Coordinates of C-alpha atoms in Angstrom, one line a residue:
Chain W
X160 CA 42.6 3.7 -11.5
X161 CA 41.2 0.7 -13.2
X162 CA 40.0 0.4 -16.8
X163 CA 38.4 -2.2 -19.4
X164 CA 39.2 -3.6 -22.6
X165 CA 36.4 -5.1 -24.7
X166 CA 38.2 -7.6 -27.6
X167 CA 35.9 -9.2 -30.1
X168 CA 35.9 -13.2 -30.0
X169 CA 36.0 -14.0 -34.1
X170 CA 34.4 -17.3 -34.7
X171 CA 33.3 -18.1 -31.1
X172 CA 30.5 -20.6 -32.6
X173 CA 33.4 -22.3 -34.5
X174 CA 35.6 -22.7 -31.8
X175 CA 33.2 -23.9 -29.8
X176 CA 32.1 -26.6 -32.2
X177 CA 35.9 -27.3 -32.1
X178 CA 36.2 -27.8 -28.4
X179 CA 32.9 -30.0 -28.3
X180 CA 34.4 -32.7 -30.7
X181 CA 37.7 -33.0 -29.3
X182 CA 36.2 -33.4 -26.0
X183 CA 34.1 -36.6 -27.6
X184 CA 37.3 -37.4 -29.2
X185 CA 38.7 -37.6 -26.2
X186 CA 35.8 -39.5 -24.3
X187 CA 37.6 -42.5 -26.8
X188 CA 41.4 -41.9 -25.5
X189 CA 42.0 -39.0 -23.3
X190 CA 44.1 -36.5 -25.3
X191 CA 43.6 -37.7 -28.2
X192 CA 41.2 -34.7 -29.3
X193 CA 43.5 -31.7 -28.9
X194 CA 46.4 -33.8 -31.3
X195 CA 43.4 -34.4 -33.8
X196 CA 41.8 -31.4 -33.2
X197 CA 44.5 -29.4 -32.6
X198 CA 44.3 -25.9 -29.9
X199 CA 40.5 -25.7 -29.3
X200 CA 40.2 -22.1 -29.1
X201 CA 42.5 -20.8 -31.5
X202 CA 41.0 -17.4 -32.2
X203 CA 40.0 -16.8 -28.7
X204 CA 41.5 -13.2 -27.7
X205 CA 43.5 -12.7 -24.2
X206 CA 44.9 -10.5 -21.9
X207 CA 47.7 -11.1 -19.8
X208 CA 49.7 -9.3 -17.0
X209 CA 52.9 -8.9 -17.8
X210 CA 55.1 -9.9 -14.8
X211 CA 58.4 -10.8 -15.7
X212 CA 61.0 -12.9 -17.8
X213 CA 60.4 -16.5 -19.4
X214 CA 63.2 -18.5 -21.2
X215 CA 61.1 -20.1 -23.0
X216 CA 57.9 -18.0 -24.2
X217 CA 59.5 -14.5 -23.7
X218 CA 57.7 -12.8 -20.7
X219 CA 56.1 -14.8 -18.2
X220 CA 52.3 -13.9 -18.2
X221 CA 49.3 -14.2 -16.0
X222 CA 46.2 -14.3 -18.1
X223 CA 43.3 -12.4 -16.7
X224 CA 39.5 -13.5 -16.5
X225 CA 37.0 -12.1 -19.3
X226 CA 33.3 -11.2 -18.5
X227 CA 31.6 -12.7 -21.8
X228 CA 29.1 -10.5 -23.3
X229 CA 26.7 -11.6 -26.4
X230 CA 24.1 -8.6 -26.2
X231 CA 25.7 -7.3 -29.7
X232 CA 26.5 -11.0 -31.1
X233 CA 24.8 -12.4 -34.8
X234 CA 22.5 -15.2 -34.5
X235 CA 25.4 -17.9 -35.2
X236 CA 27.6 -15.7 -32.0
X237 CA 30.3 -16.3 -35.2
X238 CA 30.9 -12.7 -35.1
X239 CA 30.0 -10.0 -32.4
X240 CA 30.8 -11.8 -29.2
X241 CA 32.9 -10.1 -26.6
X242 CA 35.6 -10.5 -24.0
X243 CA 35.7 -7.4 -21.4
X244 CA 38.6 -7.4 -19.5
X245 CA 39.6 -4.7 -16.5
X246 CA 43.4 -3.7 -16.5
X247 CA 44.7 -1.7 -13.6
X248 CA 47.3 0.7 -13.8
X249 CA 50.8 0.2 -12.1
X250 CA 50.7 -3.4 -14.6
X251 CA 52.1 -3.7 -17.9
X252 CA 49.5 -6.2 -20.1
X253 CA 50.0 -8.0 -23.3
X254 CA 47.1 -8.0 -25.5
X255 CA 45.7 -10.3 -28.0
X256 CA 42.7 -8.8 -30.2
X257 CA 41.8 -10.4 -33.3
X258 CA 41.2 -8.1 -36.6
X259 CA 39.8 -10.8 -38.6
X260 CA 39.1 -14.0 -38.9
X261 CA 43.1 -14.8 -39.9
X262 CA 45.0 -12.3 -38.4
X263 CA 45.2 -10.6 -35.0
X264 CA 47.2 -7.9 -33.3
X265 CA 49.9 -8.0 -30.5
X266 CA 50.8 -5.3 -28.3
X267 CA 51.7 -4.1 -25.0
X268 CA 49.9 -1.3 -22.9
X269 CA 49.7 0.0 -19.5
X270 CA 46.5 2.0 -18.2
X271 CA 47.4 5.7 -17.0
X272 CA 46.1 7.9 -13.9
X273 CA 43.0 9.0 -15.8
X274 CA 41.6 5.4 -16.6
X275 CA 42.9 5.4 -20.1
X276 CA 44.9 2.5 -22.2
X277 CA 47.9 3.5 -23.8
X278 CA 50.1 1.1 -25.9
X279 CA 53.7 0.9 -25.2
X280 CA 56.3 -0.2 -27.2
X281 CA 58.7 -4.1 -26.1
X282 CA 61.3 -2.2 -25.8
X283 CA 60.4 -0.4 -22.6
X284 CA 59.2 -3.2 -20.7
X285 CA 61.8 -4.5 -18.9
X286 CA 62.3 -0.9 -18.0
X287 CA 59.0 -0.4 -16.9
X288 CA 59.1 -3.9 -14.7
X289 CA 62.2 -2.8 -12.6
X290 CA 60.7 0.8 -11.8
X291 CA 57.3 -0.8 -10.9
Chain N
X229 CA 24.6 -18.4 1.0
X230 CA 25.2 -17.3 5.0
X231 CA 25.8 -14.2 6.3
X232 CA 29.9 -13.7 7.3
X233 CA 30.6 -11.3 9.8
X234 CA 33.1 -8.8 9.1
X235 CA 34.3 -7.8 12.1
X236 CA 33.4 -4.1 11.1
X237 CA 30.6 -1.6 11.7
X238 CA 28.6 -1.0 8.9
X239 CA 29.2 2.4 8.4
X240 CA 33.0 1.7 7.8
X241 CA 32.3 -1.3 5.9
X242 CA 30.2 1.3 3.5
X243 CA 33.0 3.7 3.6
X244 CA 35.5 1.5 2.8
X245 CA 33.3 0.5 -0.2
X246 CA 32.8 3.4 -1.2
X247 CA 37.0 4.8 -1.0
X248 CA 37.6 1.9 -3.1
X249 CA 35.0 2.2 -5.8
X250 CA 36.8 5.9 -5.8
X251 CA 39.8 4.7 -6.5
X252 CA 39.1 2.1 -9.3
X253 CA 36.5 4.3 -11.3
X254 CA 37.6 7.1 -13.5
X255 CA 33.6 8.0 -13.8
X256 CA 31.1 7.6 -11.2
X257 CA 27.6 8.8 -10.4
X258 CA 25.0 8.1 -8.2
X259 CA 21.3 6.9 -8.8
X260 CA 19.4 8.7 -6.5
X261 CA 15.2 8.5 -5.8
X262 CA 14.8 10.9 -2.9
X263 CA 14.8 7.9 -0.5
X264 CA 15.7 7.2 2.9
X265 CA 18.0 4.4 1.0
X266 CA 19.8 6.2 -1.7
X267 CA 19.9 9.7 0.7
X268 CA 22.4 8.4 3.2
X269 CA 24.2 6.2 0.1
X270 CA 24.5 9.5 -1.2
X271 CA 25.8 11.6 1.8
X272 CA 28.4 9.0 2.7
X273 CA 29.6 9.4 -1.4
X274 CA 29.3 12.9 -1.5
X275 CA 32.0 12.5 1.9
X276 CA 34.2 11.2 -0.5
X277 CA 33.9 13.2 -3.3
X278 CA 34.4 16.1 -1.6
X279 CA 37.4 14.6 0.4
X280 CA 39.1 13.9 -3.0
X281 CA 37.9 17.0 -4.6
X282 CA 36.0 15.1 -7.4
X283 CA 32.8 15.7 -9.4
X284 CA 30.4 13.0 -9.4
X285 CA 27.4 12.9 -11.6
X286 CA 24.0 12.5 -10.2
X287 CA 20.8 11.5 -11.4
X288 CA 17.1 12.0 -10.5
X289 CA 14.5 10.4 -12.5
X290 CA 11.5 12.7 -11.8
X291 CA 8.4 10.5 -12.6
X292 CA 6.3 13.9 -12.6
X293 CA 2.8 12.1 -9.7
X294 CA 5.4 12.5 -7.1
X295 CA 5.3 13.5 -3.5
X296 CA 6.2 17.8 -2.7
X297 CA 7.9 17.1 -0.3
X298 CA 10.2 14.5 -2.1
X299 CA 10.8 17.2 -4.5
X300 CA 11.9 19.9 -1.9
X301 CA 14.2 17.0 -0.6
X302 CA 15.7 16.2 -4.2
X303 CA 15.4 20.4 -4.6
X304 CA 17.7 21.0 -1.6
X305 CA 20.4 17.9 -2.2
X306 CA 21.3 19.0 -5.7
X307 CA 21.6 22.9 -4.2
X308 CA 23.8 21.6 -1.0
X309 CA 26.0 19.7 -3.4
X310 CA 26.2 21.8 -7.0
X311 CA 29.9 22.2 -6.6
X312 CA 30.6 18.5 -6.7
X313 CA 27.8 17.3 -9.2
X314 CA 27.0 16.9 -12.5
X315 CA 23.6 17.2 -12.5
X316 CA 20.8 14.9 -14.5
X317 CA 17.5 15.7 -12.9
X318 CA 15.6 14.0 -15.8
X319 CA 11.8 15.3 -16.2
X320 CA 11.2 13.0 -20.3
X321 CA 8.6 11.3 -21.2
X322 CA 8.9 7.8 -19.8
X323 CA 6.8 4.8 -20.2
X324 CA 5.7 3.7 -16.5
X325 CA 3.5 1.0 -15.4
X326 CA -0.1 1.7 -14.1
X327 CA -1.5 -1.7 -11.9
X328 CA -4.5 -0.1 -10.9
X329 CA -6.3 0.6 -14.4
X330 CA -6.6 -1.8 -17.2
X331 CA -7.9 0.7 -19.3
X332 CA -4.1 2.5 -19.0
X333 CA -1.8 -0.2 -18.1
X334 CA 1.1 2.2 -18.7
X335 CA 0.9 5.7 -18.6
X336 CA 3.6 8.5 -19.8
X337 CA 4.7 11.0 -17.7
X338 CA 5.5 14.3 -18.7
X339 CA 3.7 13.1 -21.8
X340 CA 3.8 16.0 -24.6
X341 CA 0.3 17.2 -25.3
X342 CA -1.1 17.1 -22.1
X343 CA 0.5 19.5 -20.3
X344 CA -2.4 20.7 -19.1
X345 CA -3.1 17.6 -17.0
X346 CA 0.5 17.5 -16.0
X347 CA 0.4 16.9 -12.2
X348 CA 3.1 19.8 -11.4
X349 CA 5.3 21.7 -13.9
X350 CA 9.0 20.4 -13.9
X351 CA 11.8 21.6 -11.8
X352 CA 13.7 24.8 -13.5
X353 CA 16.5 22.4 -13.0
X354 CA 15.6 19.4 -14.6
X355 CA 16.3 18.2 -18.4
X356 CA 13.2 18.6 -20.4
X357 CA 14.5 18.5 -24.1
X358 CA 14.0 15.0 -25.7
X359 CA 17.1 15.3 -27.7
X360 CA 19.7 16.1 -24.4
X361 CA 20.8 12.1 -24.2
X362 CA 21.2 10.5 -27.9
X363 CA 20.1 7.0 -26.5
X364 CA 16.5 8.5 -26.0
X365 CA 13.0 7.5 -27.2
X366 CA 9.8 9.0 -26.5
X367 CA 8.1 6.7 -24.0
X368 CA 11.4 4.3 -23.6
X369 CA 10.5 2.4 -20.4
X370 CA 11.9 3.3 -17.2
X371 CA 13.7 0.0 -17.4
X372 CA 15.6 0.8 -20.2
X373 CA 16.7 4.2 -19.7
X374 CA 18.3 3.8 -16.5
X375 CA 21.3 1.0 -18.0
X376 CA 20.7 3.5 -21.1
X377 CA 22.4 6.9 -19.1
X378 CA 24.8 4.6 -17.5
X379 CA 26.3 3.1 -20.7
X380 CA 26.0 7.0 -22.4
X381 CA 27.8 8.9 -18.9
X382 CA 30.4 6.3 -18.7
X383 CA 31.7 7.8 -22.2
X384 CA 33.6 5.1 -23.4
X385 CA 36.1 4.5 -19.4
X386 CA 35.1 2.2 -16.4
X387 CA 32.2 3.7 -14.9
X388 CA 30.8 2.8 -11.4
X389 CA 26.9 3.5 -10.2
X390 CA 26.1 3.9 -6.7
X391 CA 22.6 2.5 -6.0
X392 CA 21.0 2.4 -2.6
X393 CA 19.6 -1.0 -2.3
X394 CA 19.7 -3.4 1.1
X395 CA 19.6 -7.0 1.0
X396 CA 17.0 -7.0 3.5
X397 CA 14.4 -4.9 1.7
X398 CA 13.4 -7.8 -0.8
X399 CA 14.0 -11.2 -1.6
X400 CA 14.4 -9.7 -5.3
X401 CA 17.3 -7.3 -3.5
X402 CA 19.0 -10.2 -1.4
X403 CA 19.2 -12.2 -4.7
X404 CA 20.6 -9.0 -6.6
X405 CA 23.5 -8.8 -3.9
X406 CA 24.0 -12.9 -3.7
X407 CA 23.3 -14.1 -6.7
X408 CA 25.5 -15.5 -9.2
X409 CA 26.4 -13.0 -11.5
X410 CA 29.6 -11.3 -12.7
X411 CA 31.3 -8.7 -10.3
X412 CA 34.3 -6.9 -10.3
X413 CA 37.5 -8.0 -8.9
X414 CA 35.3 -10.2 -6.6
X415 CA 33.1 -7.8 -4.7
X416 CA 29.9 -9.2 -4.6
X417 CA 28.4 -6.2 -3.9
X418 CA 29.3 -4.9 -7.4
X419 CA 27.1 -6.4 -10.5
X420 CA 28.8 -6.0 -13.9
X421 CA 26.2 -4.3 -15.9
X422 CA 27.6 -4.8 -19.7
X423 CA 30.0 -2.9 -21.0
X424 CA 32.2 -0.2 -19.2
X425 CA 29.5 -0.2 -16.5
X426 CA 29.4 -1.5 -12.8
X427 CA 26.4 -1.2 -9.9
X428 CA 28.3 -1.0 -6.5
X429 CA 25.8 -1.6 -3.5
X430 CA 27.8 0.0 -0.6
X431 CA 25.3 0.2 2.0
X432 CA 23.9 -3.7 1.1
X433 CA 24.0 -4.9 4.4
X434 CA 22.7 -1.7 6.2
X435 CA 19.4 -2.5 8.2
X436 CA 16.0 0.1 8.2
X437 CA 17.5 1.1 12.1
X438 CA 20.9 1.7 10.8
X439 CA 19.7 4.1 8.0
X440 CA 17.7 5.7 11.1
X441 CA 20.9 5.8 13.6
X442 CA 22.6 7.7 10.7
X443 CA 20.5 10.2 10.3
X444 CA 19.7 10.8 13.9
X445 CA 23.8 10.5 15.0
X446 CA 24.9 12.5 12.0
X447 CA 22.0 14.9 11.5
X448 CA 21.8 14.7 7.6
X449 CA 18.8 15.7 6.2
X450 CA 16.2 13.8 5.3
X451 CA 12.8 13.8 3.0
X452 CA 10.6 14.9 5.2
X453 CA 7.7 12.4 4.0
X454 CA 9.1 10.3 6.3
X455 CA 7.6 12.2 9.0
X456 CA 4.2 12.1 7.3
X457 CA 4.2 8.6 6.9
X458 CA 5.1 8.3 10.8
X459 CA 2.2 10.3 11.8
X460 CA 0.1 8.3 9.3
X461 CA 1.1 5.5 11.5
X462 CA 3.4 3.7 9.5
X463 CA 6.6 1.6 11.2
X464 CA 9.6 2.6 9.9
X465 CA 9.9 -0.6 7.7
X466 CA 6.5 0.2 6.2
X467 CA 8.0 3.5 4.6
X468 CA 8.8 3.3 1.3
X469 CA 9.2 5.9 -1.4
X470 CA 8.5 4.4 -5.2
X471 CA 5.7 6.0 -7.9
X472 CA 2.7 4.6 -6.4
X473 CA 1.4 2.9 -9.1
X474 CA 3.7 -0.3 -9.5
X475 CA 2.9 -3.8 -9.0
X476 CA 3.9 -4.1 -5.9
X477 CA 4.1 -0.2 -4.7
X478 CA 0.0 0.3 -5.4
X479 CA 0.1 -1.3 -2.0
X480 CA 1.0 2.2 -0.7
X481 CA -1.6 4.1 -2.5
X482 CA -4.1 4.6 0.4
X483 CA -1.4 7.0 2.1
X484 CA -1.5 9.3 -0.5
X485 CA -4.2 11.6 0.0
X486 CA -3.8 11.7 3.6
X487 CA -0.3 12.6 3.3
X488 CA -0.4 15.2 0.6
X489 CA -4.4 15.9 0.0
X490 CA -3.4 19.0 -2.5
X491 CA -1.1 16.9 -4.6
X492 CA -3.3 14.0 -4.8
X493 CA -6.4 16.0 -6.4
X494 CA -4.1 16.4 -9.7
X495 CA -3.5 12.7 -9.8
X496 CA -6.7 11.1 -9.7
X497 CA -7.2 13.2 -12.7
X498 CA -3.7 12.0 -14.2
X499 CA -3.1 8.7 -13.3
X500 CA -6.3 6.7 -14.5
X501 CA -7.2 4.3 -11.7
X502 CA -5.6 5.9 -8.8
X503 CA -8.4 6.5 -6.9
X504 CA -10.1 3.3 -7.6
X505 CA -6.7 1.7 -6.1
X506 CA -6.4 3.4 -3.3
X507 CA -10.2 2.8 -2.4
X508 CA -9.6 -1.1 -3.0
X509 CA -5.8 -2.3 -2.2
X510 CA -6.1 -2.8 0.7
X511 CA -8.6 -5.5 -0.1
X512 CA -7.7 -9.2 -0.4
X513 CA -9.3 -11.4 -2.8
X514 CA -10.8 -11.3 -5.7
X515 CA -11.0 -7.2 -6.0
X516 CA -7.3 -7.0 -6.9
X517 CA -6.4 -10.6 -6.8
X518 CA -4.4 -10.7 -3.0
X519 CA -4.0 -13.9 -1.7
X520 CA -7.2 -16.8 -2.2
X521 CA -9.0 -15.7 -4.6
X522 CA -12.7 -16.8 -5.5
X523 CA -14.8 -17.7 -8.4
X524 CA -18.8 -17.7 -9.2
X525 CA -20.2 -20.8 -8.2
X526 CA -21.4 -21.7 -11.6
X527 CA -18.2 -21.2 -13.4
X528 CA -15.1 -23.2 -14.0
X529 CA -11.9 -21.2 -13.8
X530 CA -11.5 -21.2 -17.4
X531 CA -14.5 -19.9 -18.0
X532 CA -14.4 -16.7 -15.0
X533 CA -11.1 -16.0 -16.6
X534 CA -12.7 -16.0 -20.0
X535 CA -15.6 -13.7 -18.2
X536 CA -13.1 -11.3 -17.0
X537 CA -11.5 -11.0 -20.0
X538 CA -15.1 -9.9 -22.2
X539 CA -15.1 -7.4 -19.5
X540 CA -11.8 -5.9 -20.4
X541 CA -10.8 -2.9 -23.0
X542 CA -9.6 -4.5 -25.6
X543 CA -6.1 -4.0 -26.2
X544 CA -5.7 -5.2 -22.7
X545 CA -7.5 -8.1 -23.2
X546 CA -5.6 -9.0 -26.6
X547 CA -2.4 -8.0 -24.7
X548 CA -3.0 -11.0 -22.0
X549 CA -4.9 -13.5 -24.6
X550 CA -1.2 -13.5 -26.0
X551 CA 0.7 -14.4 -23.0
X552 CA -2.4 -17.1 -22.5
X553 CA -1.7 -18.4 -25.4
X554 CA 2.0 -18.6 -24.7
X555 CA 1.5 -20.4 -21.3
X556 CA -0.9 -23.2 -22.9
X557 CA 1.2 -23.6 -25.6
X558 CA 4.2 -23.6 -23.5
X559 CA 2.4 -26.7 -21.2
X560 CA 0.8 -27.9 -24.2
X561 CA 4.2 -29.3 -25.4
X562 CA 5.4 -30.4 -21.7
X563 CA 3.0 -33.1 -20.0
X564 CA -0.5 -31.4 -20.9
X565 CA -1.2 -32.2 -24.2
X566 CA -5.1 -31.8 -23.9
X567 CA -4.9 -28.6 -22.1
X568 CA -3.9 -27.4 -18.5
X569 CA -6.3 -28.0 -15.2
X570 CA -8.9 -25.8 -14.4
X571 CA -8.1 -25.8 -10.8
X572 CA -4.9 -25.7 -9.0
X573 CA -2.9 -23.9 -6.3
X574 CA -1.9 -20.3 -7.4
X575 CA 1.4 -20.0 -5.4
X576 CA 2.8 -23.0 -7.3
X577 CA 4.6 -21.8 -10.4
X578 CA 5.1 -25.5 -10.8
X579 CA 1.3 -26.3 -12.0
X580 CA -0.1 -24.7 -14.7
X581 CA -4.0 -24.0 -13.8
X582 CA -6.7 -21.8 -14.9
X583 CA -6.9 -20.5 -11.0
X584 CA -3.7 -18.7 -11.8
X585 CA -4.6 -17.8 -15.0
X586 CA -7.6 -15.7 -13.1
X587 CA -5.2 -14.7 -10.6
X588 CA -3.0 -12.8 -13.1
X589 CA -5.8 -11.4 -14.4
X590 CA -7.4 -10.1 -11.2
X591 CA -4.1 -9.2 -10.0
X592 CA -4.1 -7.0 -13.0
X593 CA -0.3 -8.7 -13.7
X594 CA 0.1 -6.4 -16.8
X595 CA 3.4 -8.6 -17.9
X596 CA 2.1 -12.1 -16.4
X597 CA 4.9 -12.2 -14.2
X598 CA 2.9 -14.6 -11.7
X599 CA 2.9 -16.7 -15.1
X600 CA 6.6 -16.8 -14.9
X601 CA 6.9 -14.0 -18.0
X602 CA 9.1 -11.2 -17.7
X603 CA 9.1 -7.6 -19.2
X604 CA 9.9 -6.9 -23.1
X605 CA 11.5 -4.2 -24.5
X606 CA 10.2 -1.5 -25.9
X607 CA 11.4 -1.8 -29.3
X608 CA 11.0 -5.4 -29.2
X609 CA 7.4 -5.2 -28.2
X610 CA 5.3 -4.1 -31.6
X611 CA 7.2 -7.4 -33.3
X612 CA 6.1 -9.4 -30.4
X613 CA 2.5 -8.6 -31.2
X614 CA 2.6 -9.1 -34.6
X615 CA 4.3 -12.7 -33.9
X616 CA 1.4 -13.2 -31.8
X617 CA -1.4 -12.6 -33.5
X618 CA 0.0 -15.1 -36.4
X619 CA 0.5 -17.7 -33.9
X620 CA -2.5 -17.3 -32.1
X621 CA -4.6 -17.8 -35.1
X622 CA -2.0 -21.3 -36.1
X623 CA -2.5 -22.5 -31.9
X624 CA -6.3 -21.5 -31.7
X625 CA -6.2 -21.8 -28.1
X626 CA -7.7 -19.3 -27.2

């Protein structure tokens, strides 16, 4: 059983604006944008599959592909624009979903036999990876 | 984009479709007309549901001028499967269009108030109350409440809808199926409809003979206007089952009253224009705008289409003065700043001309899509208007 995940983009308009000048910045000296600029899309949410361990970044992940929706967006698409992402179960997935326009929230979740999303807690992960 | 064989019959192929959408979706239900099309789509899921021991929801927009025997078809589906359904035989008021009467360009079936002119009565099954679906408007289009039940049955999970279209039907269905658009987990044949809801087209690539073969190999039942429309003479690609009254579907119109004479009596007097349609469609021309059309001698284009519309009601004739204005202004600002040409050809959505100005207007193209315009929204549309008639009076164009 499959099921989807809508996250809210906070600031898309922004980050987009971002992205546009450091890709003129970089039109000057390639990479030179994202060190002036910095991470384009900073606020952009994600979903990633969860399949196994990374020295370096914790878990190694496998970001998944968003269908964009803007039908409930406000005219500047600054707030109201959204990511809708389809899990499956038998995966574990990180999420990232913004709560505002500083802070967002981390978690992991699986999706259960009847379609539905359930958070789990770290711990259990590595658990969860060697019985799946 | 060119056809790949897959190596597979298309009956597997559909049922293969179909098992998978079964087990992705938590909810699923099937969009059924009482068509050849969506009868078999819905036999082969009803297999499945069945096999898995699931309940499926399935619903029946009942657009009240419709065919008996169409009815005894739907009738007899949603009694042969009541264990395995949730059933949303939907008899509201709903805003259809009417191309064969300018003075009712749109006309409300199962309007309140006029019961009495009501074509039939609605089925004891169907859902009457106004207030059964929260998303619901009096008069919503028909447009709009279909995505509308989809986005309110999918309650908040991953909901798939079975629809029964082929690619070879229609240009407008091919591009449906092939277009770019977004699906899920690749299948084109699944369209991503916003939100938690997905159309899955299983039997896409099924031919008119192959919907035949089924029947006849399988024996599943079938509307019975098919039969009628046989005997009337038609070829089994000429058989189509839509309301009547369409753009595109008044085409059909003549076969009414010799498939059905009793039911036909009640909707000359419901539908205004019906009869005058079916007396005329056929016709190329300038009766109802098919292919060349002609003018009076004496006028220019601009000034027959100016003729036609003084001889319009006059909402209707506001109503397409608006788009008018939009499409002059529209050219106005792109390479004809002292006004379109009066003649030009009518096919070419390229060149602006008065000649297809007429031709919508003939055509009786309530939403100027031959203008390239395309359909508001209900709640959109009263602004719209308003917006209009301030702009029309700044453009003074006509």
């Amino acid at each position: 059983m499959k099921a989807t995940l809508a996250l809210e983009y906070i600031g898309e308009s922004q980050d987009a604006l971002l992205k546009m000048y450091s890709m003129i910045i970089d039109q000057v000296k390639p990479g030179l944008g994202r060190r002036v600029v910095g991470n384009a899309r900073p606020r952009k949410p994600w979903v990633a599959r969860i399949v196994g361990r990374d020295r370096k970044y914790g878990w190694t992940r496998e970001f998944l592909q968003a269908n964009w929706q803007r039908k409930r967006a406000n005219s500047t698409h600054s707030r109201g624009v959204e990511l809708w992402f389809v899990l499956d179960s038998g995966n574990v997935y990180e999420v990232k979903s913004p709560t505002s326009w500083r802070s967002s929230d981390r978690y992991f979740c699986i999706v259960n036999g009847e379609g539905e999303i359930q958070r789990i807690a770290e711990s259990v992960i590595e658990q969860w990876l060697k019985n799946h | 984009m060119a056809k790949k064989p897959l190596g597979i019959d298309v009956l597997t192929a559909a049922r293969q479709r179909i098992a998978a959408v079964f087990d992705d979706f938590p909810r699923i239900y099937v969009s059924f007309s009482g068509g050849k099309d969506s009868g078999v789509m819905l036999e082969l899921v009803m297999q499945e549901a069945v096999k898995r021991n699931r309940r499926i929801g399935l619903l029946f927009v009942d657009l009240e001028a419709q065919y008996r025997l169409t009815i005894d078809y739907v009738t007899q589906t949603f009694e042969r499967y009541a264990e395995h359904i949730e059933p949303y035989w939907v008899a509201l008021p709903i805003h259809l269009r009417n191309a064969v009467s300018q003075f009712e360009p749109q006309w409300v079936c199962w309007q309140p108030g006029r019961e009495a002119d009501w074509v039939r009565q609605p089925h004891a099954r169907s859902i009457t109350h106004e207030g059964y679906f929260p998303f619901f408007r009096r008069a919503m289009e028909f447009e709009e409440f279909v995505p509308a039940f989809g986005q309110w049955y999918a309650q908040g999970k991953l909901c798939a809808c079975f629809v029964g279209i082929r690619s070879d039907e229609s240009l407008n269905r091919y591009r449906t199926i092939a277009g770019r658009k977004s699906t899920f987990d690749g299948r084109q044949w699944m369209t991503w409809c916003g939100d938690h809801l997905y159309n899955a087209y299983p039997i896409y690539d099924w031919r008119t003979e192959d919907i035949w073969t089924y029947n006849g190999r399988f024996g599943a039942p079938y509307n019975k206007l098919y039969d009628r429309m046989h005997q009337a003479g038609l070829t089994i690609h000429q058989a189509r089952i839509c309301q009547p009254y369409g753009d595109d579907q008044r085409k059909g119109l003549w076969l009414y009253h010799v498939i059905e004479p009793e039911t036909w009596g009640r909707v000359v007097a419901r539908v205004n224009g019906a009869n005058q349609g079916a007396l005329y469609v056929q016709e190329s021309g300038s009766v109802l705008g098919y292919r060349n059309i002609s003018k009076p001698g004496h006028l220019s284009w601009r000034q027959f289409a100016e003729s036609i519309l003084a001889s319009m009601p006059p909402s209707t004739a506001e109503h397409y003065k608006d788009k008018i204005a939009v499409f002059l202004m529209w050219y106005q600002k792109r390479g004809y700043p002292h006004g379109i040409p009066d003649a030009g050809p009518v096919a070419d959505k390229g060149q602006p001309s008065w000649t297809r100005i007429c031709k919508a207007l003939l055509r009786n193209d309530y939403w100027c899509k031959g203008l390239s315009f395309s359909q508001h929204k209900t709640e959109a549309f009263s602004k719209y208007q308003q917006l209009m008639k301030r702009r029309r009076s700044q453009w003074n164009l006509i």
